[in-house]
Coordinates of C-alpha atoms in Angstrom, one line a residue:
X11 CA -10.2 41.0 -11.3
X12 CA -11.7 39.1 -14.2
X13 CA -14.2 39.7 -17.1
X14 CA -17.9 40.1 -16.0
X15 CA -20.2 40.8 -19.6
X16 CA -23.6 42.3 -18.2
X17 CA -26.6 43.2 -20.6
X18 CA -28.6 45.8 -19.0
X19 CA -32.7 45.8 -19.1
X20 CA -32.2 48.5 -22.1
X21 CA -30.2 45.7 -24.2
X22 CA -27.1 47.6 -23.4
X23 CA -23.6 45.5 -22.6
X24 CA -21.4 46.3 -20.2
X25 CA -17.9 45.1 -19.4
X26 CA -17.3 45.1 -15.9
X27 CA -13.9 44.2 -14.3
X28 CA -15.1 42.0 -11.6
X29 CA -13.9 40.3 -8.0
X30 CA -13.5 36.9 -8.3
X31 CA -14.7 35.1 -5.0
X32 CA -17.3 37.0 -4.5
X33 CA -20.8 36.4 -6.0
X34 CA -21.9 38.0 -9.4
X35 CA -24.7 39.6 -7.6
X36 CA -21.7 41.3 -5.4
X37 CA -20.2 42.1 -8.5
X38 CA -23.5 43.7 -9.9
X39 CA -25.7 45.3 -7.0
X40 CA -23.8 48.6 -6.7
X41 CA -23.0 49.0 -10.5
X42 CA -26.7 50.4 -11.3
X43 CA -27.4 47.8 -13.9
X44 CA -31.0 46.7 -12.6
X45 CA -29.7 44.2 -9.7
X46 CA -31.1 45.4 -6.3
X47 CA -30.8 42.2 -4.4
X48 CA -32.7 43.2 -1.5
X49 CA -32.7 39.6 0.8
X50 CA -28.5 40.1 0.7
X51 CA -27.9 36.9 -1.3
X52 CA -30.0 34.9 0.8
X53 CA -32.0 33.2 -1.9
X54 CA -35.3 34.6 -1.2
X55 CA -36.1 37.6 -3.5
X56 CA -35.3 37.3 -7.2
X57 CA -34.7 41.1 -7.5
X58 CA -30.9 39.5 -8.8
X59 CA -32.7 37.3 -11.4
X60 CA -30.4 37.5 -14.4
X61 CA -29.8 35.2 -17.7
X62 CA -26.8 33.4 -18.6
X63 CA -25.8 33.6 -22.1
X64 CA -25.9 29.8 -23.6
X65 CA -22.3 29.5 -24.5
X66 CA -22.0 29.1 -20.6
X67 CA -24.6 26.1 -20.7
X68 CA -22.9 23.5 -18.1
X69 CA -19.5 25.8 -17.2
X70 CA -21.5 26.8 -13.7
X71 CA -22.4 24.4 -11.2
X72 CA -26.2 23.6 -10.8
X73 CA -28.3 25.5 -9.1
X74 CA -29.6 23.9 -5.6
X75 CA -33.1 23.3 -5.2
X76 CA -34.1 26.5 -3.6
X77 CA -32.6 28.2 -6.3
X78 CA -34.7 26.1 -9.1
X79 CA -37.9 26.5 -7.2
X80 CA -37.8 29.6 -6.3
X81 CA -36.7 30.9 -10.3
X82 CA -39.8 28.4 -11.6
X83 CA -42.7 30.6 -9.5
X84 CA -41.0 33.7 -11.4
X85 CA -43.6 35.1 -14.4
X86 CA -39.7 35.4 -16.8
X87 CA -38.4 31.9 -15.5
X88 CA -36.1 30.6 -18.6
X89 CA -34.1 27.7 -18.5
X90 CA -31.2 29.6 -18.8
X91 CA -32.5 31.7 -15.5
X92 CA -30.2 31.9 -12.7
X93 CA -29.8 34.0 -9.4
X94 CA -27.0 35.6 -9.4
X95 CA -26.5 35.8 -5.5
X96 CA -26.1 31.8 -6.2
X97 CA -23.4 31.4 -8.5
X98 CA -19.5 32.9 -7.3
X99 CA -17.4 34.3 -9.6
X100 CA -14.8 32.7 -10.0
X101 CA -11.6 32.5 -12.2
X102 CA -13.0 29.5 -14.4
X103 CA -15.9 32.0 -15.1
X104 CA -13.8 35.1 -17.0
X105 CA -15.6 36.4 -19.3
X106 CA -19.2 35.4 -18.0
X107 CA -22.1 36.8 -19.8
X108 CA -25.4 37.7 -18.3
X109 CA -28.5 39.7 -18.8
X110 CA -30.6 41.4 -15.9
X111 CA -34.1 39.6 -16.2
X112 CA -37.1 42.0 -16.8
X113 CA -38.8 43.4 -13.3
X114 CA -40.8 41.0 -11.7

């Protein structure tokens, strides 16, 4: 278990003790917090859209191109716009901080 720092769509933070190895969207879905990731993790949906806070700029690997081209076509695509279905939590990522994008 590690340190997962989710800011709900009402601007509320949560600290959530999360499983490493598994996805953050794993970590998220069942926790209420605005994550529904209907396709499973399969990188087709967006409903696990989230931010990452910017002190995380470069600490996760790069999103594949599926990822990137699916997030662009979203109407609250930001640079710092990730899936979280995409990106395991690992160790190295204690303390993560993300926020649930707004409803697409």
């Amino acid at each position: 278990m590690a340190l997962l720092r989710v800011v709900d769509r009402d601007g509320v933070e949560h600290e959530v003790d999360a499983k490493t190895g598994l996805k953050v969207m794993e970590n998220l879905r069942e926790l209420d917090y605005g994550v529904a990731a209907i396709c499973g993790g399969m990188c087709s949906c967006a409903t696990c859209h989230n931010y990452v806070d910017p002190e995380w700029d470069g600490k996760l690997p790069a999103p594949m191109w599926d990822e990137r081209e699916l997030l662009t076509e979203l109407e609250h695509y930001e640079p710092r716009s990730r899936l979280s279905c995409q990106v395991e939590f690992t160790p190295e990522l204690a303390g993560l901080r993300v926020t649930i994008a707004p409803d697409e």
